[in-house]
Amino acid sequence: MYKRQGNNKQKLIQALVNITNCLIKIGNLEHAEHHIVQLSQAIEAIKGSLRYEEYKQLVLVMQSKIFINANKYKEALNILNQVDTTKIKAKNIKLRYFSASSEAYKGSENFTVGEVYLDKAYRFTKNNIDISNAKYYIEKLSYALLANNSKKADAYFKKANKIILKNDNYKNIIAFNTLSLYHFSKKEFQKAFVFLKKATLLQVL
């Protein structure tokens, strides 16, 4: 009976995590905050369990995501600095932490540290970093552009563009906007406009 109750509490926690993630992604931050309160309460109900401390770190990471989505990067970093990574064993929670840290540092214009966490996040994924990972190279290109590092930007553009050109069905707003910014930085305005138009068409759809 106790085992069944424990499983039900774990399921409730997972459900609240999933719902909160969805709310953050669609920008419904007020409701996301409400669900994080519920999540915290659900975690307190399993105090003493093996995953209690780990789940507490997860709550901090999710709270940081709300601030990141509200463009409050300083507040997000303050929360992320409270995370005790030694208490995180699950790969998916550690990945969330790396990804949130990357976004928060990038938003705070600390591009060096942000890029370090970006690499940690990708190395932690199942597929790691491979030659077909266009998303990774687009994000690296974004960091290079923000840091005004043209040499790095050129290198990552070539890798990303090579992958995208091989895929006629490739559609990604962030990628197209980033490629547009790259061409603008090179004063290749016609090419920049082509990618900007592609991004705009996807937004309309």
PDB file of C-alpha atoms in Angstrom:
ATOM      1  CA  MET A   1       0.000   0.000   0.000  1.00  0.00           C
ATOM      2  CA  TYR A   2       2.762   2.422   0.961  1.00  0.00           C
ATOM      3  CA  LYS A   3       4.620   1.582  -2.246  1.00  0.00           C
ATOM      4  CA  ARG A   4       1.480   2.313  -4.278  1.00  0.00           C
ATOM      5  CA  GLN A   5       1.055   5.663  -2.528  1.00  0.00           C
ATOM      6  CA  GLY A   6       4.689   6.496  -3.253  1.00  0.00           C
ATOM      7  CA  ASN A   7       4.239   5.674  -6.941  1.00  0.00           C
ATOM      8  CA  ASN A   8       1.137   7.864  -7.106  1.00  0.00           C
ATOM      9  CA  LYS A   9       3.031  10.785  -5.575  1.00  0.00           C
ATOM     10  CA  GLN A  10       5.857  10.314  -8.083  1.00  0.00           C
ATOM     11  CA  LYS A  11       3.317  10.300 -10.934  1.00  0.00           C
ATOM     12  CA  LEU A  12       1.757  13.510  -9.605  1.00  0.00           C
ATOM     13  CA  ILE A  13       5.176  15.177  -9.492  1.00  0.00           C
ATOM     14  CA  GLN A  14       5.932  14.108 -13.064  1.00  0.00           C
ATOM     15  CA  ALA A  15       2.547  15.345 -14.266  1.00  0.00           C
ATOM     16  CA  LEU A  16       3.066  18.734 -12.605  1.00  0.00           C
ATOM     17  CA  VAL A  17       6.546  18.988 -14.140  1.00  0.00           C
ATOM     18  CA  ASN A  18       5.159  18.300 -17.624  1.00  0.00           C
ATOM     19  CA  ILE A  19       2.267  20.743 -17.260  1.00  0.00           C
ATOM     20  CA  THR A  20       4.546  23.467 -15.913  1.00  0.00           C
ATOM     21  CA  ASN A  21       6.997  22.955 -18.797  1.00  0.00           C
ATOM     22  CA  CYS A  22       4.180  23.338 -21.310  1.00  0.00           C
ATOM     23  CA  LEU A  23       2.932  26.525 -19.625  1.00  0.00           C
ATOM     24  CA  ILE A  24       6.445  28.020 -19.665  1.00  0.00           C
ATOM     25  CA  LYS A  25       6.888  27.166 -23.361  1.00  0.00           C
ATOM     26  CA  ILE A  26       3.634  28.896 -24.358  1.00  0.00           C
ATOM     27  CA  GLY A  27       4.475  31.908 -22.176  1.00  0.00           C
ATOM     28  CA  ASN A  28       1.726  31.423 -19.605  1.00  0.00           C
ATOM     29  CA  LEU A  29       4.059  32.305 -16.746  1.00  0.00           C
ATOM     30  CA  GLU A  30       1.388  33.187 -14.191  1.00  0.00           C
ATOM     31  CA  HIS A  31      -0.145  29.722 -14.368  1.00  0.00           C
ATOM     32  CA  ALA A  32       3.333  28.183 -14.477  1.00  0.00           C
ATOM     33  CA  GLU A  33       4.164  29.859 -11.163  1.00  0.00           C
ATOM     34  CA  HIS A  34       0.939  28.483  -9.679  1.00  0.00           C
ATOM     35  CA  HIS A  35       1.849  24.951 -10.770  1.00  0.00           C
ATOM     36  CA  ILE A  36       5.366  25.300  -9.361  1.00  0.00           C
ATOM     37  CA  VAL A  37       3.785  26.035  -5.970  1.00  0.00           C
ATOM     38  CA  GLN A  38       1.750  22.848  -6.361  1.00  0.00           C
ATOM     39  CA  LEU A  39       4.885  20.987  -7.425  1.00  0.00           C
ATOM     40  CA  SER A  40       6.766  22.192  -4.347  1.00  0.00           C
ATOM     41  CA  GLN A  41       3.913  20.988  -2.147  1.00  0.00           C
ATOM     42  CA  ALA A  42       3.882  17.592  -3.861  1.00  0.00           C
ATOM     43  CA  ILE A  43       7.640  17.273  -3.309  1.00  0.00           C
ATOM     44  CA  GLU A  44       7.296  18.163   0.374  1.00  0.00           C
ATOM     45  CA  ALA A  45       4.845  15.252   0.625  1.00  0.00           C
ATOM     46  CA  ILE A  46       7.699  12.829  -0.181  1.00  0.00           C
ATOM     47  CA  LYS A  47      10.169  14.341   2.280  1.00  0.00           C
ATOM     48  CA  GLY A  48      12.557  11.638   3.396  1.00  0.00           C
ATOM     49  CA  SER A  49      12.458   9.772   0.097  1.00  0.00           C
ATOM     50  CA  LEU A  50      15.597   9.130  -1.928  1.00  0.00           C
ATOM     51  CA  ARG A  51      14.677  11.700  -4.598  1.00  0.00           C
ATOM     52  CA  TYR A  52      13.461  14.467  -2.291  1.00  0.00           C
ATOM     53  CA  GLU A  53      16.603  16.601  -2.453  1.00  0.00           C
ATOM     54  CA  GLU A  54      16.961  16.030  -6.195  1.00  0.00           C
ATOM     55  CA  TYR A  55      13.397  17.181  -6.835  1.00  0.00           C
ATOM     56  CA  LYS A  56      14.049  20.331  -4.802  1.00  0.00           C
ATOM     57  CA  GLN A  57      16.852  21.202  -7.223  1.00  0.00           C
ATOM     58  CA  LEU A  58      14.446  20.595 -10.110  1.00  0.00           C
ATOM     59  CA  VAL A  59      12.028  23.156  -8.672  1.00  0.00           C
ATOM     60  CA  LEU A  60      14.826  25.744  -8.597  1.00  0.00           C
ATOM     61  CA  VAL A  61      15.700  25.044 -12.235  1.00  0.00           C
ATOM     62  CA  MET A  62      12.060  25.391 -13.275  1.00  0.00           C
ATOM     63  CA  GLN A  63      11.716  28.642 -11.337  1.00  0.00           C
ATOM     64  CA  SER A  64      14.744  29.958 -13.210  1.00  0.00           C
ATOM     65  CA  LYS A  65      13.059  29.096 -16.522  1.00  0.00           C
ATOM     66  CA  ILE A  66      10.126  31.356 -15.639  1.00  0.00           C
ATOM     67  CA  PHE A  67      12.525  34.272 -15.096  1.00  0.00           C
ATOM     68  CA  ILE A  68      14.390  33.428 -18.310  1.00  0.00           C
ATOM     69  CA  ASN A  69      11.160  33.522 -20.301  1.00  0.00           C
ATOM     70  CA  ALA A  70      10.349  36.867 -18.677  1.00  0.00           C
ATOM     71  CA  ASN A  71      13.808  38.155 -19.736  1.00  0.00           C
ATOM     72  CA  LYS A  72      14.813  38.509 -16.080  1.00  0.00           C
ATOM     73  CA  TYR A  73      18.203  36.883 -16.428  1.00  0.00           C
ATOM     74  CA  LYS A  74      19.803  38.240 -13.255  1.00  0.00           C
ATOM     75  CA  GLU A  75      16.990  36.762 -11.168  1.00  0.00           C
ATOM     76  CA  ALA A  76      17.310  33.476 -13.071  1.00  0.00           C
ATOM     77  CA  LEU A  77      21.044  33.284 -12.336  1.00  0.00           C
ATOM     78  CA  ASN A  78      20.444  34.040  -8.657  1.00  0.00           C
ATOM     79  CA  ILE A  79      18.181  30.992  -8.494  1.00  0.00           C
ATOM     80  CA  LEU A  80      20.485  28.761 -10.549  1.00  0.00           C
ATOM     81  CA  ASN A  81      23.355  29.624  -8.203  1.00  0.00           C
ATOM     82  CA  GLN A  82      21.304  28.012  -5.413  1.00  0.00           C
ATOM     83  CA  VAL A  83      21.168  24.667  -7.228  1.00  0.00           C
ATOM     84  CA  ASP A  84      23.277  21.941  -5.614  1.00  0.00           C
ATOM     85  CA  THR A  85      24.329  19.858  -8.622  1.00  0.00           C
ATOM     86  CA  THR A  86      25.833  17.163  -6.358  1.00  0.00           C
ATOM     87  CA  LYS A  87      22.271  16.219  -5.432  1.00  0.00           C
ATOM     88  CA  ILE A  88      21.203  15.760  -9.054  1.00  0.00           C
ATOM     89  CA  LYS A  89      21.544  12.200 -10.309  1.00  0.00           C
ATOM     90  CA  ALA A  90      18.942  12.035 -13.086  1.00  0.00           C
ATOM     91  CA  LYS A  91      20.331  12.943 -16.510  1.00  0.00           C
ATOM     92  CA  ASN A  92      17.196  14.769 -17.610  1.00  0.00           C
ATOM     93  CA  ILE A  93      17.300  17.091 -14.580  1.00  0.00           C
ATOM     94  CA  LYS A  94      21.003  17.794 -15.060  1.00  0.00           C
ATOM     95  CA  LEU A  95      20.313  18.537 -18.729  1.00  0.00           C
ATOM     96  CA  ARG A  96      17.579  20.995 -17.707  1.00  0.00           C
ATOM     97  CA  TYR A  97      20.077  22.696 -15.406  1.00  0.00           C
ATOM     98  CA  PHE A  98      22.745  23.015 -18.120  1.00  0.00           C
ATOM     99  CA  SER A  99      20.230  24.326 -20.673  1.00  0.00           C
ATOM    100  CA  ALA A 100      18.739  26.877 -18.263  1.00  0.00           C
ATOM    101  CA  SER A 101      22.225  28.048 -17.261  1.00  0.00           C
ATOM    102  CA  SER A 102      23.184  28.493 -20.905  1.00  0.00           C
ATOM    103  CA  GLU A 103      20.084  30.599 -21.589  1.00  0.00           C
ATOM    104  CA  ALA A 104      20.499  32.690 -18.446  1.00  0.00           C
ATOM    105  CA  TYR A 105      24.163  33.522 -19.069  1.00  0.00           C
ATOM    106  CA  LYS A 106      23.460  34.232 -22.727  1.00  0.00           C
ATOM    107  CA  GLY A 107      20.663  36.615 -21.750  1.00  0.00           C
ATOM    108  CA  SER A 108      23.015  38.284 -19.269  1.00  0.00           C
ATOM    109  CA  GLU A 109      25.528  38.743 -22.109  1.00  0.00           C
ATOM    110  CA  ASN A 110      28.078  36.494 -20.445  1.00  0.00           C
ATOM    111  CA  PHE A 111      28.579  34.617 -23.681  1.00  0.00           C
ATOM    112  CA  THR A 112      31.709  32.719 -22.635  1.00  0.00           C
ATOM    113  CA  VAL A 113      30.060  30.987 -19.678  1.00  0.00           C
ATOM    114  CA  GLY A 114      26.798  30.579 -21.581  1.00  0.00           C
ATOM    115  CA  GLU A 115      28.588  28.723 -24.359  1.00  0.00           C
ATOM    116  CA  VAL A 116      30.309  26.458 -21.834  1.00  0.00           C
ATOM    117  CA  TYR A 117      26.905  25.382 -20.499  1.00  0.00           C
ATOM    118  CA  LEU A 118      25.588  24.981 -24.044  1.00  0.00           C
ATOM    119  CA  ASP A 119      28.358  22.483 -24.764  1.00  0.00           C
ATOM    120  CA  LYS A 120      27.703  20.685 -21.472  1.00  0.00           C
ATOM    121  CA  ALA A 121      24.027  20.379 -22.348  1.00  0.00           C
ATOM    122  CA  TYR A 122      24.701  18.900 -25.790  1.00  0.00           C
ATOM    123  CA  ARG A 123      27.345  16.499 -24.536  1.00  0.00           C
ATOM    124  CA  PHE A 124      24.827  15.291 -21.982  1.00  0.00           C
ATOM    125  CA  THR A 125      22.178  14.388 -24.560  1.00  0.00           C
ATOM    126  CA  LYS A 126      21.852  10.818 -25.804  1.00  0.00           C
ATOM    127  CA  ASN A 127      23.124  11.563 -29.293  1.00  0.00           C
ATOM    128  CA  ASN A 128      25.885  13.914 -28.128  1.00  0.00           C
ATOM    129  CA  ILE A 129      27.272  16.315 -30.734  1.00  0.00           C
ATOM    130  CA  ASP A 130      27.420  14.809 -34.198  1.00  0.00           C
ATOM    131  CA  ILE A 131      27.914  16.182 -37.667  1.00  0.00           C
ATOM    132  CA  SER A 132      24.163  16.127 -38.401  1.00  0.00           C
ATOM    133  CA  ASN A 133      23.228  18.307 -35.425  1.00  0.00           C
ATOM    134  CA  ALA A 134      22.242  21.541 -37.171  1.00  0.00           C
ATOM    135  CA  LYS A 135      20.576  22.950 -34.056  1.00  0.00           C
ATOM    136  CA  TYR A 136      23.852  22.784 -32.121  1.00  0.00           C
ATOM    137  CA  TYR A 137      25.803  24.649 -34.800  1.00  0.00           C
ATOM    138  CA  ILE A 138      23.041  27.256 -35.132  1.00  0.00           C
ATOM    139  CA  GLU A 139      23.261  27.931 -31.402  1.00  0.00           C
ATOM    140  CA  LYS A 140      27.043  28.129 -31.590  1.00  0.00           C
ATOM    141  CA  LEU A 141      26.680  30.542 -34.515  1.00  0.00           C
ATOM    142  CA  SER A 142      24.311  32.654 -32.426  1.00  0.00           C
ATOM    143  CA  TYR A 143      26.896  32.887 -29.623  1.00  0.00           C
ATOM    144  CA  ALA A 144      29.637  33.818 -32.090  1.00  0.00           C
ATOM    145  CA  LEU A 145      27.494  36.595 -33.583  1.00  0.00           C
ATOM    146  CA  LEU A 146      26.618  37.988 -30.164  1.00  0.00           C
ATOM    147  CA  ALA A 147      30.282  37.970 -29.186  1.00  0.00           C
ATOM    148  CA  ASN A 148      31.247  39.615 -32.512  1.00  0.00           C
ATOM    149  CA  ASN A 149      33.614  36.745 -33.199  1.00  0.00           C
ATOM    150  CA  SER A 150      33.573  36.624 -37.005  1.00  0.00           C
ATOM    151  CA  LYS A 151      36.091  33.777 -37.254  1.00  0.00           C
ATOM    152  CA  LYS A 152      33.948  31.473 -35.125  1.00  0.00           C
ATOM    153  CA  ALA A 153      30.793  32.686 -36.856  1.00  0.00           C
ATOM    154  CA  ASP A 154      32.221  31.727 -40.256  1.00  0.00           C
ATOM    155  CA  ALA A 155      33.188  28.266 -39.023  1.00  0.00           C
ATOM    156  CA  TYR A 156      29.815  27.479 -37.468  1.00  0.00           C
ATOM    157  CA  PHE A 157      27.911  28.966 -40.392  1.00  0.00           C
ATOM    158  CA  LYS A 158      29.680  26.594 -42.795  1.00  0.00           C
ATOM    159  CA  LYS A 159      28.843  23.568 -40.634  1.00  0.00           C
ATOM    160  CA  ALA A 160      25.208  24.537 -40.096  1.00  0.00           C
ATOM    161  CA  ASN A 161      24.613  25.602 -43.675  1.00  0.00           C
ATOM    162  CA  LYS A 162      26.121  22.395 -45.058  1.00  0.00           C
ATOM    163  CA  ILE A 163      23.648  20.309 -43.042  1.00  0.00           C
ATOM    164  CA  ILE A 164      20.653  22.492 -43.875  1.00  0.00           C
ATOM    165  CA  LEU A 165      21.391  22.530 -47.624  1.00  0.00           C
ATOM    166  CA  LYS A 166      21.235  18.720 -47.651  1.00  0.00           C
ATOM    167  CA  ASN A 167      17.728  18.804 -46.181  1.00  0.00           C
ATOM    168  CA  ASP A 168      15.173  20.383 -48.489  1.00  0.00           C
ATOM    169  CA  ASN A 169      12.454  20.059 -45.834  1.00  0.00           C
ATOM    170  CA  TYR A 170      14.407  21.854 -43.101  1.00  0.00           C
ATOM    171  CA  LYS A 171      12.205  24.430 -41.355  1.00  0.00           C
ATOM    172  CA  ASN A 172      13.251  26.266 -38.219  1.00  0.00           C
ATOM    173  CA  ILE A 173      12.457  29.888 -37.369  1.00  0.00           C
ATOM    174  CA  ILE A 174      15.381  30.331 -34.971  1.00  0.00           C
ATOM    175  CA  ALA A 175      17.812  28.859 -37.504  1.00  0.00           C
ATOM    176  CA  PHE A 176      16.560  31.034 -40.357  1.00  0.00           C
ATOM    177  CA  ASN A 177      16.684  34.190 -38.207  1.00  0.00           C
ATOM    178  CA  THR A 178      20.218  33.334 -37.075  1.00  0.00           C
ATOM    179  CA  LEU A 179      21.363  32.698 -40.643  1.00  0.00           C
ATOM    180  CA  SER A 180      19.784  36.001 -41.652  1.00  0.00           C
ATOM    181  CA  LEU A 181      21.738  37.810 -38.915  1.00  0.00           C
ATOM    182  CA  TYR A 182      24.921  36.114 -40.085  1.00  0.00           C
ATOM    183  CA  HIS A 183      24.460  37.393 -43.644  1.00  0.00           C
ATOM    184  CA  PHE A 184      23.630  40.875 -42.336  1.00  0.00           C
ATOM    185  CA  SER A 185      26.905  40.825 -40.403  1.00  0.00           C
ATOM    186  CA  LYS A 186      28.645  40.072 -43.707  1.00  0.00           C
ATOM    187  CA  LYS A 187      26.656  42.814 -45.466  1.00  0.00           C
ATOM    188  CA  GLU A 188      25.146  40.159 -47.720  1.00  0.00           C
ATOM    189  CA  PHE A 189      21.759  41.778 -47.583  1.00  0.00           C
ATOM    190  CA  GLN A 190      20.054  39.810 -50.344  1.00  0.00           C
ATOM    191  CA  LYS A 191      20.906  36.483 -48.698  1.00  0.00           C
ATOM    192  CA  ALA A 192      19.900  37.902 -45.311  1.00  0.00           C
ATOM    193  CA  PHE A 193      16.505  38.871 -46.705  1.00  0.00           C
ATOM    194  CA  VAL A 194      15.961  35.362 -48.129  1.00  0.00           C
ATOM    195  CA  PHE A 195      16.366  33.746 -44.698  1.00  0.00           C
ATOM    196  CA  LEU A 196      14.371  36.476 -42.979  1.00  0.00           C
ATOM    197  CA  LYS A 197      11.528  35.839 -45.442  1.00  0.00           C
ATOM    198  CA  LYS A 198      11.682  32.099 -44.726  1.00  0.00           C
ATOM    199  CA  ALA A 199      11.449  32.768 -40.969  1.00  0.00           C
ATOM    200  CA  THR A 200       8.534  35.168 -41.476  1.00  0.00           C
ATOM    201  CA  LEU A 201       6.623  32.626 -43.590  1.00  0.00           C
ATOM    202  CA  LEU A 202       6.997  30.007 -40.856  1.00  0.00           C
ATOM    203  CA  GLN A 203       5.625  32.455 -38.273  1.00  0.00           C
ATOM    204  CA  VAL A 204       2.578  33.051 -40.469  1.00  0.00           C
ATOM    205  CA  LEU A 205       1.985  29.307 -40.754  1.00  0.00           C
TER     206      LEU A 205
END
